[in-house]
C-alpha cells in the first residue's frame, strides 16, 4: 500500500499572506526540484526530505510552504499549467472556431504532459489523493485550466453561466482522459476524439447565448 504523507482529512489552512520576492524565489526552487524528482521516478520519488535537499531549504521550511507531498505535487501541476499558459500566449491556437481552438490547446497541453509521463502520473495521483486540506492548490489548478480554456475561446471577459458550465465539463473530461491514458486504458487517438467531442459544448452554449 502506498504511504501518502498528508494532513488529516478535513483540516483547512488559513489563507497565507503574499510572499516576498525572496520567498517566491524559494518556492519556485521547491517546485522545480519537485518536478525534477517526479520526472525521474514518478510519485514515489517525490519525498519531502529529498525535495528539501534538492531545493536547498530546511525540511521545516518546506513543510511551512507545503504541508504534505500531495500539496506539493498539486502546486507543481498548477506551476506546469502556468508555464504552458505562457507558451500558448506566445503561440496561440489557430483553429477557425472556439471549439477547434480549445481542442487544439488541450491536446497541446496533453502532449506536453505526454513528454514527461512520470511527472504527469505523479501530479494526477496527487489530485486523486487530494482532500479538503488541499483545496487552495486544487482551486489554483482549476482556475489556471479555466483561464487557458477561456483564452482559447477568444478571451471571454464575461462568460455566461452556461459557458462556464461547459468549461467545467471540458476541464473534467481533460483531467479524466489524462488519468485513463496514464493507466493505459486510452490511446492518444481516443483522447483526441473525446476532447474534440466535449469541446463541441462550446458551440452549443454560444448558440444558446
mmCIF file of C-alpha atoms in Angstrom:
data_model
loop_
_atom_site.group_PDB
_atom_site.id
_atom_site.type_symbol
_atom_site.label_atom_id
_atom_site.label_comp_id
_atom_site.label_asym_id
_atom_site.label_seq_id
_atom_site.Cartn_x
_atom_site.Cartn_y
_atom_site.Cartn_z
ATOM 1 C CA UNK A 1 0.000 0.000 0.000
ATOM 2 C CA UNK A 2 1.337 3.432 -0.909
ATOM 3 C CA UNK A 3 2.031 5.666 2.051
ATOM 4 C CA UNK A 4 0.970 9.255 1.431
ATOM 5 C CA UNK A 5 2.131 11.897 3.854
ATOM 6 C CA UNK A 6 -0.755 14.301 4.176
ATOM 7 C CA UNK A 7 -2.567 16.111 6.964
ATOM 8 C CA UNK A 8 -5.747 14.806 8.495
ATOM 9 C CA UNK A 9 -8.773 14.915 6.196
ATOM 10 C CA UNK A 10 -10.992 17.907 6.736
ATOM 11 C CA UNK A 11 -8.278 20.229 8.029
ATOM 12 C CA UNK A 12 -8.286 23.540 6.169
ATOM 13 C CA UNK A 13 -5.475 26.074 6.213
ATOM 14 C CA UNK A 14 -5.912 29.769 6.612
ATOM 15 C CA UNK A 15 -5.021 31.858 3.528
ATOM 16 C CA UNK A 16 -1.298 32.599 3.505
ATOM 17 C CA UNK A 17 -0.060 36.203 3.285
ATOM 18 C CA UNK A 18 1.569 37.289 -0.004
ATOM 19 C CA UNK A 19 5.113 36.011 -0.468
ATOM 20 C CA UNK A 20 8.104 38.319 -0.549
ATOM 21 C CA UNK A 21 10.399 38.225 -3.577
ATOM 22 C CA UNK A 22 12.858 36.029 -1.684
ATOM 23 C CA UNK A 23 10.104 33.674 -0.527
ATOM 24 C CA UNK A 24 8.715 33.418 -4.055
ATOM 25 C CA UNK A 25 12.177 32.501 -5.361
ATOM 26 C CA UNK A 26 12.447 29.804 -2.670
ATOM 27 C CA UNK A 27 9.000 28.471 -3.556
ATOM 28 C CA UNK A 28 9.968 28.273 -7.215
ATOM 29 C CA UNK A 29 13.122 26.318 -6.352
ATOM 30 C CA UNK A 30 10.979 23.872 -4.399
ATOM 31 C CA UNK A 31 8.556 23.378 -7.308
ATOM 32 C CA UNK A 32 11.376 22.917 -9.811
ATOM 33 C CA UNK A 33 13.052 20.348 -7.546
ATOM 34 C CA UNK A 34 9.744 18.511 -7.198
ATOM 35 C CA UNK A 35 9.277 18.386 -10.964
ATOM 36 C CA UNK A 36 12.822 17.062 -11.473
ATOM 37 C CA UNK A 37 12.346 14.281 -8.921
ATOM 38 C CA UNK A 38 8.945 13.333 -10.355
ATOM 39 C CA UNK A 39 10.333 13.248 -13.900
ATOM 40 C CA UNK A 40 12.969 10.749 -12.769
ATOM 41 C CA UNK A 41 10.900 8.482 -10.568
ATOM 42 C CA UNK A 42 7.239 9.467 -10.522
ATOM 43 C CA UNK A 43 5.087 9.823 -7.422
ATOM 44 C CA UNK A 44 7.232 7.592 -5.199
ATOM 45 C CA UNK A 45 10.396 9.582 -5.957
ATOM 46 C CA UNK A 46 8.943 12.777 -4.510
ATOM 47 C CA UNK A 47 9.906 12.570 -0.832
ATOM 48 C CA UNK A 48 9.782 15.680 1.316
ATOM 49 C CA UNK A 49 13.349 15.257 2.599
ATOM 50 C CA UNK A 50 14.673 14.768 -0.933
ATOM 51 C CA UNK A 51 12.803 17.845 -2.153
ATOM 52 C CA UNK A 52 14.207 19.918 0.724
ATOM 53 C CA UNK A 53 17.771 18.820 -0.004
ATOM 54 C CA UNK A 54 17.430 19.304 -3.755
ATOM 55 C CA UNK A 55 15.963 22.805 -3.380
ATOM 56 C CA UNK A 56 18.430 23.742 -0.597
ATOM 57 C CA UNK A 57 15.820 24.593 2.028
ATOM 58 C CA UNK A 58 15.355 23.246 5.532
ATOM 59 C CA UNK A 59 12.818 20.459 5.890
ATOM 60 C CA UNK A 60 10.816 22.566 8.362
ATOM 61 C CA UNK A 61 10.744 25.421 5.851
ATOM 62 C CA UNK A 62 9.451 23.095 3.146
ATOM 63 C CA UNK A 63 6.596 21.982 5.390
ATOM 64 C CA UNK A 64 5.651 25.600 6.056
ATOM 65 C CA UNK A 65 5.239 26.132 2.323
ATOM 66 C CA UNK A 66 3.656 22.749 1.584
ATOM 67 C CA UNK A 67 2.210 20.680 4.471
ATOM 68 C CA UNK A 68 2.431 17.418 2.504
ATOM 69 C CA UNK A 69 3.620 15.719 -0.638
ATOM 70 C CA UNK A 70 0.120 15.963 -2.087
ATOM 71 C CA UNK A 71 0.017 19.753 -1.584
ATOM 72 C CA UNK A 72 3.415 19.950 -3.226
ATOM 73 C CA UNK A 73 2.549 17.938 -6.328
ATOM 74 C CA UNK A 74 -0.782 19.684 -6.903
ATOM 75 C CA UNK A 75 1.038 23.036 -6.662
ATOM 76 C CA UNK A 76 3.576 21.670 -9.148
ATOM 77 C CA UNK A 77 0.751 20.922 -11.584
ATOM 78 C CA UNK A 78 -0.505 24.495 -11.252
ATOM 79 C CA UNK A 79 3.024 25.734 -11.960
ATOM 80 C CA UNK A 80 3.322 23.483 -15.025
ATOM 81 C CA UNK A 81 -0.006 24.775 -16.344
ATOM 82 C CA UNK A 82 1.111 28.355 -15.757
ATOM 83 C CA UNK A 83 4.236 27.744 -17.817
ATOM 84 C CA UNK A 84 2.122 26.149 -20.538
ATOM 85 C CA UNK A 85 -0.210 29.160 -20.498
ATOM 86 C CA UNK A 86 2.760 31.422 -21.155
ATOM 87 C CA UNK A 87 3.810 29.262 -24.117
ATOM 88 C CA UNK A 88 0.282 29.299 -25.529
ATOM 89 C CA UNK A 89 0.160 33.089 -25.342
ATOM 90 C CA UNK A 90 3.290 33.268 -27.493
ATOM 91 C CA UNK A 91 1.897 30.752 -29.980
ATOM 92 C CA UNK A 92 -1.921 30.765 -29.740
ATOM 93 C CA UNK A 93 -4.068 28.104 -31.418
ATOM 94 C CA UNK A 94 -5.170 28.844 -34.959
ATOM 95 C CA UNK A 95 -8.485 26.957 -35.237
ATOM 96 C CA UNK A 96 -11.385 28.618 -37.050
ATOM 97 C CA UNK A 97 -13.919 28.066 -34.258
ATOM 98 C CA UNK A 98 -13.683 28.422 -30.487
ATOM 99 C CA UNK A 99 -14.273 24.655 -30.137
ATOM 100 C CA UNK A 100 -11.405 23.932 -32.547
ATOM 101 C CA UNK A 101 -9.058 26.288 -30.682
ATOM 102 C CA UNK A 102 -9.876 24.814 -27.280
ATOM 103 C CA UNK A 103 -9.451 21.245 -28.540
ATOM 104 C CA UNK A 104 -6.135 22.181 -30.138
ATOM 105 C CA UNK A 105 -4.990 23.912 -26.941
ATOM 106 C CA UNK A 106 -5.888 20.989 -24.687
ATOM 107 C CA UNK A 107 -4.166 18.494 -26.970
ATOM 108 C CA UNK A 108 -1.035 20.657 -26.879
ATOM 109 C CA UNK A 109 -1.246 20.582 -23.094
ATOM 110 C CA UNK A 110 -1.758 16.833 -23.201
ATOM 111 C CA UNK A 111 1.257 16.298 -25.428
ATOM 112 C CA UNK A 112 3.386 18.470 -23.148
ATOM 113 C CA UNK A 113 2.471 16.156 -20.261
ATOM 114 C CA UNK A 114 2.992 13.130 -22.507
ATOM 115 C CA UNK A 115 6.659 14.116 -22.873
ATOM 116 C CA UNK A 116 7.122 13.631 -19.108
ATOM 117 C CA UNK A 117 4.767 10.744 -18.245
ATOM 118 C CA UNK A 118 6.217 10.130 -14.770
ATOM 119 C CA UNK A 119 5.682 13.755 -13.813
ATOM 120 C CA UNK A 120 2.163 13.670 -15.273
ATOM 121 C CA UNK A 121 1.377 10.469 -13.355
ATOM 122 C CA UNK A 122 2.671 11.943 -10.091
ATOM 123 C CA UNK A 123 0.580 15.097 -10.439
ATOM 124 C CA UNK A 124 -2.540 13.163 -11.454
ATOM 125 C CA UNK A 125 -2.168 10.851 -8.449
ATOM 126 C CA UNK A 126 -1.800 13.832 -6.160
ATOM 127 C CA UNK A 127 -5.058 15.294 -7.487
ATOM 128 C CA UNK A 128 -6.728 11.954 -6.818
ATOM 129 C CA UNK A 129 -5.421 11.837 -3.234
ATOM 130 C CA UNK A 130 -6.248 15.490 -2.510
ATOM 131 C CA UNK A 131 -8.685 16.092 0.345
ATOM 132 C CA UNK A 132 -10.262 19.313 1.648
ATOM 133 C CA UNK A 133 -6.960 20.486 3.099
ATOM 134 C CA UNK A 134 -5.567 20.749 -0.446
ATOM 135 C CA UNK A 135 -8.490 22.855 -1.693
ATOM 136 C CA UNK A 136 -6.409 26.042 -2.244
ATOM 137 C CA UNK A 137 -3.955 24.191 -4.505
ATOM 138 C CA UNK A 138 -6.702 22.279 -6.345
ATOM 139 C CA UNK A 139 -8.607 25.536 -6.870
ATOM 140 C CA UNK A 140 -5.470 27.069 -8.376
ATOM 141 C CA UNK A 141 -5.197 24.189 -10.850
ATOM 142 C CA UNK A 142 -8.856 24.629 -11.781
ATOM 143 C CA UNK A 143 -8.532 28.402 -12.193
ATOM 144 C CA UNK A 144 -5.449 28.008 -14.371
ATOM 145 C CA UNK A 145 -7.140 25.409 -16.568
ATOM 146 C CA UNK A 146 -10.248 27.600 -16.861
ATOM 147 C CA UNK A 147 -8.122 30.602 -17.847
ATOM 148 C CA UNK A 148 -6.399 28.569 -20.562
ATOM 149 C CA UNK A 149 -9.734 27.378 -21.977
ATOM 150 C CA UNK A 150 -11.382 30.822 -21.866
ATOM 151 C CA UNK A 151 -8.407 32.417 -23.590
ATOM 152 C CA UNK A 152 -8.532 29.795 -26.340
ATOM 153 C CA UNK A 153 -12.255 30.527 -26.749
ATOM 154 C CA UNK A 154 -11.382 34.125 -27.529
ATOM 155 C CA UNK A 155 -10.640 35.712 -24.189
ATOM 156 C CA UNK A 156 -14.211 35.997 -22.932
ATOM 157 C CA UNK A 157 -14.377 38.683 -20.252
ATOM 158 C CA UNK A 158 -17.915 37.919 -19.080
ATOM 159 C CA UNK A 159 -18.727 34.289 -19.866
ATOM 160 C CA UNK A 160 -22.324 33.230 -19.277
ATOM 161 C CA UNK A 161 -23.203 30.610 -16.629
ATOM 162 C CA UNK A 162 -23.820 28.161 -19.469
ATOM 163 C CA UNK A 163 -20.375 28.823 -20.945
ATOM 164 C CA UNK A 164 -18.726 28.396 -17.546
ATOM 165 C CA UNK A 165 -20.595 25.130 -17.096
ATOM 166 C CA UNK A 166 -19.289 23.947 -20.471
ATOM 167 C CA UNK A 167 -15.764 24.936 -19.443
ATOM 168 C CA UNK A 168 -16.072 22.892 -16.238
ATOM 169 C CA UNK A 169 -17.259 19.818 -18.161
ATOM 170 C CA UNK A 170 -14.389 20.239 -20.628
ATOM 171 C CA UNK A 171 -11.935 20.567 -17.748
ATOM 172 C CA UNK A 172 -13.289 17.428 -16.059
ATOM 173 C CA UNK A 173 -13.043 15.497 -19.319
ATOM 174 C CA UNK A 174 -9.471 16.650 -19.918
ATOM 175 C CA UNK A 175 -8.384 15.510 -16.453
ATOM 176 C CA UNK A 176 -10.260 12.221 -16.865
ATOM 177 C CA UNK A 177 -8.666 11.463 -20.234
ATOM 178 C CA UNK A 178 -5.246 12.184 -18.718
ATOM 179 C CA UNK A 179 -5.896 9.621 -15.972
ATOM 180 C CA UNK A 180 -7.216 6.966 -18.364
ATOM 181 C CA UNK A 181 -4.274 7.483 -20.731
ATOM 182 C CA UNK A 182 -1.769 7.209 -17.876
ATOM 183 C CA UNK A 183 -3.474 3.974 -16.784
ATOM 184 C CA UNK A 184 -3.109 2.570 -20.293
ATOM 185 C CA UNK A 185 -6.860 2.459 -20.852
ATOM 186 C CA UNK A 186 -6.970 5.016 -23.684
ATOM 187 C CA UNK A 187 -4.819 5.771 -26.707
ATOM 188 C CA UNK A 188 -3.796 9.256 -27.794
ATOM 189 C CA UNK A 189 -6.211 8.900 -30.724
ATOM 190 C CA UNK A 190 -9.075 8.143 -28.316
ATOM 191 C CA UNK A 191 -8.097 11.086 -26.136
ATOM 192 C CA UNK A 192 -8.171 13.389 -29.158
ATOM 193 C CA UNK A 193 -11.635 12.184 -30.181
ATOM 194 C CA UNK A 194 -13.013 12.643 -26.655
ATOM 195 C CA UNK A 195 -11.512 16.126 -26.291
ATOM 196 C CA UNK A 196 -12.882 17.153 -29.681
ATOM 197 C CA UNK A 197 -16.328 15.821 -28.779
ATOM 198 C CA UNK A 198 -16.604 17.594 -25.432
ATOM 199 C CA UNK A 199 -15.366 20.882 -26.913
ATOM 200 C CA UNK A 200 -18.490 20.970 -29.101
ATOM 201 C CA UNK A 201 -20.310 22.073 -25.953
ATOM 202 C CA UNK A 202 -18.791 25.481 -26.608
ATOM 203 C CA UNK A 203 -20.762 25.771 -29.857
ATOM 204 C CA UNK A 204 -23.970 24.741 -28.081
ATOM 205 C CA UNK A 205 -23.604 27.317 -25.320
ATOM 206 C CA UNK A 206 -22.655 30.017 -27.818
ATOM 207 C CA UNK A 207 -25.748 29.244 -29.859
ATOM 208 C CA UNK A 208 -27.883 29.414 -26.715
ATOM 209 C CA UNK A 209 -26.378 32.808 -25.872
#
